[in-house]
Short mmCIF file of C-alpha atoms in Angstrom, two decimals:
data_model
loop_
_atom_site.label_atom_id
_atom_site.label_comp_id
_atom_site.label_asym_id
_atom_site.label_seq_id
_atom_site.Cartn_x
_atom_site.Cartn_y
_atom_site.Cartn_z
CA MET A 223 14.81 -26.32 -9.40
CA ILE A 224 12.14 -24.19 -7.86
CA ALA A 225 10.51 -27.03 -6.27
CA GLN A 226 14.14 -28.21 -4.90
CA ILE A 227 14.87 -24.86 -3.68
CA LEU A 228 11.63 -24.62 -1.85
CA LEU A 229 12.17 -27.85 -0.29
CA ALA A 230 15.69 -27.11 1.00
CA ASN A 231 14.19 -23.93 2.49
CA PHE A 232 11.38 -25.75 4.18
CA ALA A 233 14.08 -28.03 5.73
CA ILE A 234 16.21 -25.07 6.86
CA SER A 235 12.99 -23.50 8.32
CA ALA A 236 11.89 -26.53 10.15
CA ALA A 237 15.38 -27.13 11.55
CA PHE A 238 15.63 -23.73 13.08
CA CYS A 239 12.20 -24.06 14.42
CA ALA A 240 12.73 -27.52 16.05
CA ALA A 241 16.11 -25.88 17.68
CA LEU A 242 14.10 -22.89 18.95
CA TRP A 243 11.43 -25.12 20.14
CA LEU A 244 13.88 -27.02 22.34
CA VAL A 245 14.87 -23.85 23.90
CA SER A 246 11.41 -22.64 24.57
CA ILE A 247 11.11 -26.04 26.52
CA ARG A 248 14.15 -25.16 28.49
CA ILE A 249 13.02 -21.68 29.52
CA LYS A 250 9.26 -22.32 29.59
CA ASP A 251 8.44 -19.52 27.16
CA PRO A 252 7.63 -19.38 23.45
CA SER A 253 7.22 -15.53 23.12
CA PHE A 254 10.57 -15.03 21.20
CA ILE A 255 8.94 -16.73 18.32
CA ASP A 256 7.57 -13.26 17.26
CA ALA A 257 11.32 -12.12 16.97
CA TRP A 258 12.11 -15.35 14.94
CA TRP A 259 9.00 -14.66 12.55
CA ALA A 260 10.82 -11.70 10.90
CA LEU A 261 14.40 -12.87 11.60
CA GLY A 262 13.43 -16.29 10.08
CA ILE A 263 12.32 -14.63 6.73
CA VAL A 264 15.77 -12.90 6.44
CA ALA A 265 17.49 -16.45 6.68
CA LEU A 266 14.76 -17.91 4.04
CA SER A 267 15.54 -14.72 1.85
CA TRP A 268 19.21 -15.53 1.99
CA ALA A 269 18.87 -19.35 1.71
CA THR A 270 17.02 -18.65 -1.74
CA LEU A 271 19.86 -16.11 -2.89
CA LEU A 272 22.55 -18.52 -2.26
CA GLN A 273 20.62 -21.35 -4.33
CA ALA A 274 19.57 -19.29 -7.09
CA PRO A 275 21.45 -20.19 -10.10
CA ALA A 276 21.78 -16.73 -11.60
CA PRO A 277 20.46 -14.04 -9.17
CA GLY A 278 19.13 -10.92 -10.91
CA PRO A 279 18.10 -7.69 -9.83
CA HIS A 280 14.84 -8.94 -8.69
CA ALA A 281 16.68 -11.39 -6.40
CA LEU A 282 19.21 -8.86 -5.13
CA ALA A 283 16.29 -6.26 -4.53
CA LEU A 284 14.11 -8.67 -2.49
CA THR A 285 17.10 -10.08 -0.59
CA ALA A 286 17.88 -6.34 0.58
CA LEU A 287 14.18 -5.37 1.39
CA ALA A 288 13.61 -8.55 3.30
CA THR A 289 16.61 -8.23 5.25
CA ALA A 290 15.91 -4.46 6.27
CA TRP A 291 12.41 -5.38 7.15
CA GLY A 292 13.49 -8.77 9.07
CA LEU A 293 16.31 -7.31 10.93
CA ARG A 294 14.91 -4.22 11.93
CA LEU A 295 11.71 -5.83 13.25
CA GLY A 296 13.48 -9.00 14.64
CA LEU A 297 15.77 -7.47 16.96
CA TYR A 298 13.12 -5.00 17.94
CA LEU A 299 10.88 -7.87 19.02
CA LEU A 300 13.59 -9.59 20.60
CA ALA A 301 14.73 -6.46 22.69
CA ARG A 302 11.16 -6.03 23.70
CA TRP A 303 11.03 -9.80 24.77
CA LYS A 304 13.97 -9.74 26.83
CA THR A 305 12.59 -6.44 28.48
CA HIS A 306 8.92 -7.50 29.10
CA GLY A 307 9.20 -11.47 29.35
CA LYS A 308 6.55 -13.79 28.54
CA ASP A 309 4.01 -12.22 26.11
CA ARG A 310 0.43 -12.20 27.71
CA ARG A 311 -1.12 -13.87 24.33
CA TYR A 312 1.18 -16.90 24.69
CA ALA A 313 0.39 -17.29 28.55
CA ARG A 314 -3.47 -17.35 27.52
CA LEU A 315 -2.63 -19.85 25.01
CA GLU A 316 -0.71 -22.11 27.36
CA ALA A 317 -3.42 -21.91 29.94
CA ALA A 318 -6.01 -22.78 27.48
CA ALA A 319 -3.85 -25.82 26.24
CA ALA A 320 -3.38 -26.90 29.91
CA LYS A 321 -6.99 -27.31 30.57
CA GLN A 322 -7.04 -29.63 27.42
CA GLY A 323 -4.58 -31.84 29.03
CA LEU A 324 -1.49 -30.34 26.95
CA GLY A 325 1.92 -30.26 28.66
CA PHE A 326 4.04 -27.47 27.72
CA ALA A 327 6.26 -29.04 25.12
CA TRP A 328 3.57 -29.97 23.07
CA PHE A 329 1.67 -26.93 23.67
CA SER A 330 4.55 -24.98 22.50
CA LEU A 331 5.09 -27.57 19.39
CA LEU A 332 1.62 -27.64 18.14
CA TRP A 333 -0.04 -24.30 19.15
CA VAL A 334 3.03 -22.21 18.47
CA PHE A 335 6.19 -23.25 16.55
CA ALA A 336 4.39 -25.56 13.92
CA PRO A 337 1.85 -23.10 12.92
CA GLN A 338 4.02 -20.23 12.66
CA MET A 339 6.62 -21.99 10.77
CA LEU A 340 4.01 -22.63 8.14
CA LEU A 341 2.60 -19.24 8.33
CA GLN A 342 6.11 -17.79 8.10
CA PHE A 343 6.90 -19.77 4.98
CA ALA A 344 3.94 -18.96 3.23
CA VAL A 345 4.40 -14.90 4.04
CA ALA A 346 7.90 -15.33 2.50
CA LEU A 347 6.86 -16.64 -0.67
CA PRO A 348 7.42 -13.07 -2.38
CA ALA A 349 10.66 -13.03 -1.07
CA MET A 350 11.57 -16.31 -2.15
CA LEU A 351 9.58 -17.04 -5.49
CA GLY A 352 10.51 -13.60 -6.79
CA GLN A 353 14.16 -14.58 -6.91
CA LEU A 354 13.81 -17.48 -9.17
CA ALA A 355 12.35 -16.21 -12.45
CA PRO A 356 15.26 -14.17 -14.34
CA ALA A 357 13.73 -10.92 -15.85
CA ALA A 358 14.27 -7.50 -16.61
CA PHE A 359 13.53 -4.96 -13.78
CA GLY A 360 10.49 -3.30 -14.87
CA VAL A 361 8.05 -0.37 -13.73
CA VAL A 362 6.01 -2.88 -11.65
CA ALA A 363 9.12 -3.96 -9.78
CA LEU A 364 10.29 -0.48 -9.25
CA CYS A 365 6.94 0.67 -7.88
CA GLY A 366 7.07 -2.36 -5.56
CA ALA A 367 10.73 -1.47 -4.24
CA ALA A 368 9.39 2.04 -3.52
CA LEU A 369 6.33 0.90 -1.77
CA ALA A 370 8.34 -1.75 0.20
CA ALA A 371 11.15 0.75 1.24
CA PHE A 372 8.27 3.12 2.23
CA GLY A 373 6.58 0.57 4.31
CA ILE A 374 9.76 -0.62 6.36
CA ALA A 375 10.66 3.16 7.13
CA TYR A 376 7.06 3.82 8.15
CA GLU A 377 6.97 0.82 10.40
CA ALA A 378 10.09 1.45 12.12
CA LEU A 379 9.08 5.05 12.65
CA ALA A 380 5.92 3.97 14.17
CA ASP A 381 7.66 1.59 16.37
CA TRP A 382 10.10 4.09 17.60
CA GLN A 383 7.34 6.71 18.23
CA LEU A 384 5.49 4.07 20.32
CA ALA A 385 8.48 2.83 22.32
CA ARG A 386 9.37 6.62 22.98
CA PHE A 387 5.98 7.10 24.18
CA LYS A 388 5.78 4.04 26.53
CA SER A 389 9.41 4.87 27.82
CA ASP A 390 8.08 8.00 29.68
CA PRO A 391 6.19 7.18 33.19
CA ALA A 392 3.93 9.97 32.82
CA ASN A 393 2.07 8.01 29.96
CA ALA A 394 1.34 5.23 31.83
CA GLY A 395 -2.26 4.26 31.11
CA ALA A 396 -2.56 6.76 28.43
CA VAL A 397 -3.50 6.43 24.90
CA MET A 398 -0.65 6.74 22.21
CA ASP A 399 -2.44 9.27 19.82
CA ARG A 400 0.56 11.17 18.50
CA GLY A 401 2.85 11.11 15.40
CA LEU A 402 1.80 8.60 13.10
CA TRP A 403 -0.79 7.02 15.58
CA ARG A 404 -2.77 10.34 15.30
CA TYR A 405 -3.61 8.98 11.77
CA SER A 406 -4.10 5.23 12.24
CA ARG A 407 -4.64 2.89 15.24
CA HIS A 408 -2.09 0.45 13.92
CA PRO A 409 0.51 2.61 11.66
CA ASN A 410 2.91 -0.24 12.17
CA TYR A 411 0.82 -2.89 10.60
CA PHE A 412 0.15 -0.44 7.99
CA GLY A 413 3.87 -0.10 7.32
CA GLU A 414 4.29 -4.05 7.40
CA LEU A 415 1.52 -4.52 4.64
CA CYS A 416 2.95 -1.95 2.64
CA ALA A 417 6.48 -3.69 2.79
CA TRP A 418 4.95 -6.98 1.62
CA TRP A 419 2.72 -5.81 -0.91
CA GLY A 420 5.53 -4.08 -2.36
CA MET A 421 7.60 -7.15 -2.46
CA TYR A 422 4.88 -8.90 -3.96
CA LEU A 423 5.03 -6.34 -6.77
CA ILE A 424 8.51 -7.27 -7.34
CA ALA A 425 7.77 -10.97 -7.44
CA LEU A 426 4.83 -10.18 -9.97
CA ASP A 427 7.18 -8.45 -12.28
CA ALA A 428 9.55 -11.47 -12.10
CA GLY A 429 6.62 -13.55 -13.45
CA MET A 430 5.82 -15.33 -10.09
CA GLY A 431 2.60 -13.29 -8.93
CA ARG A 432 0.19 -16.11 -9.00
CA TRP A 433 2.23 -18.45 -6.90
CA SER A 434 3.24 -15.80 -4.33
CA LEU A 435 0.09 -13.79 -4.04
CA ILE A 436 -0.78 -16.09 -0.77
CA GLY A 437 2.06 -14.42 1.13
CA PRO A 438 0.57 -10.99 1.39
CA ALA A 439 -2.90 -11.88 1.31
CA LEU A 440 -2.36 -14.20 4.32
CA LEU A 441 -0.40 -11.48 6.04
CA THR A 442 -3.43 -9.00 5.47
CA LEU A 443 -5.84 -11.52 6.75
CA LEU A 444 -3.64 -12.29 9.84
CA LEU A 445 -2.98 -8.50 10.73
CA VAL A 446 -6.59 -7.28 10.07
CA GLY A 447 -8.66 -10.06 11.01
CA VAL A 448 -6.84 -12.56 13.41
CA SER A 449 -3.58 -11.95 15.37
CA GLY A 450 -3.23 -8.21 14.90
CA ALA A 451 -5.82 -5.74 15.79
CA PRO A 452 -8.27 -8.55 17.06
CA THR A 453 -5.83 -9.33 19.84
CA THR A 454 -4.77 -5.88 20.78
CA GLU A 455 -7.71 -3.67 20.50
CA PRO A 456 -9.83 -5.43 23.33
CA HIS A 457 -6.55 -5.19 25.64
CA LEU A 458 -6.23 -1.70 24.90
CA ALA A 459 -9.80 -0.85 25.54
CA ARG A 460 -9.74 -2.45 28.93
CA THR A 461 -6.24 -0.89 30.20
CA ARG A 462 -6.25 2.72 28.44
CA ALA A 463 -8.59 5.47 29.33
CA GLY A 464 -10.07 7.19 26.58
CA TYR A 465 -9.40 4.26 23.96
CA GLY A 466 -12.92 4.28 22.96
CA ALA A 467 -12.91 7.94 21.60
CA TYR A 468 -9.65 7.41 20.08
CA ARG A 469 -11.15 4.32 18.33
CA ALA A 470 -14.00 6.42 17.15
CA ARG A 471 -11.86 9.44 15.83
CA THR A 472 -8.91 7.37 14.04
CA SER A 473 -8.79 5.24 11.15
CA GLY A 474 -7.99 1.43 11.82
CA PHE A 475 -5.04 1.00 9.27
CA ILE A 476 -4.93 3.40 6.44
CA PRO A 477 -3.66 6.87 7.63
CA LEU A 478 -6.36 9.30 7.43
CA PRO A 479 -7.00 12.60 9.05
CA PRO A 480 -8.69 12.15 12.61
CA ARG A 481 -12.54 12.20 12.47
CA ARG A 482 -14.45 15.06 14.29
#
């Protein structure tokens, strides 16, 4: 049963990504995939809930938390894309693919949509597998739900503070070092990790810990070492005066008092 549900979810994810890939070819921009990263996990969570034979408290909690996380982040990223247009990261990737002889359609499929679909499916494993093992809602699940709820709220507050800061023309070229950003250079990423490690704890409580660990572990690797901080910090160092000093005094992810 579990394998059948996962296969059905994979087919759903592939169908959505294929349709969105065709959209990206039409508009010559794959940047909206960032919004689908979150919204697609909402779709996978609900697809699992609808297929589960007897959804219990773990299923309901995971679906609610994944939906709250994904809708908030997905709509925020979609609005940002509509405002700012093509993301510079994808523009650089497109230029690199063109140098290797790849046209836009193949670049969008092989370098953007296919990898994102696989990563999205892996990260969503706690929200899917945790729904498929009926069990009593224990202390570990309660702690996980609290951690996930905290992470969702923390990430939302960090994004709101940053958007408000950027909306003021007086802050153009300045470093955002206020609010939650005073204590961490990436409070939004910290909140996201809290959300998904919390959902992993719920899956662990349901008996699916060993099978869903890859989700939060992969997300941590991506945000800390691959596509999160490593791609944003060099750009900020080039474009924000005083970013070196900010980096020297401010924790990377875990919120801590600024160093003297």
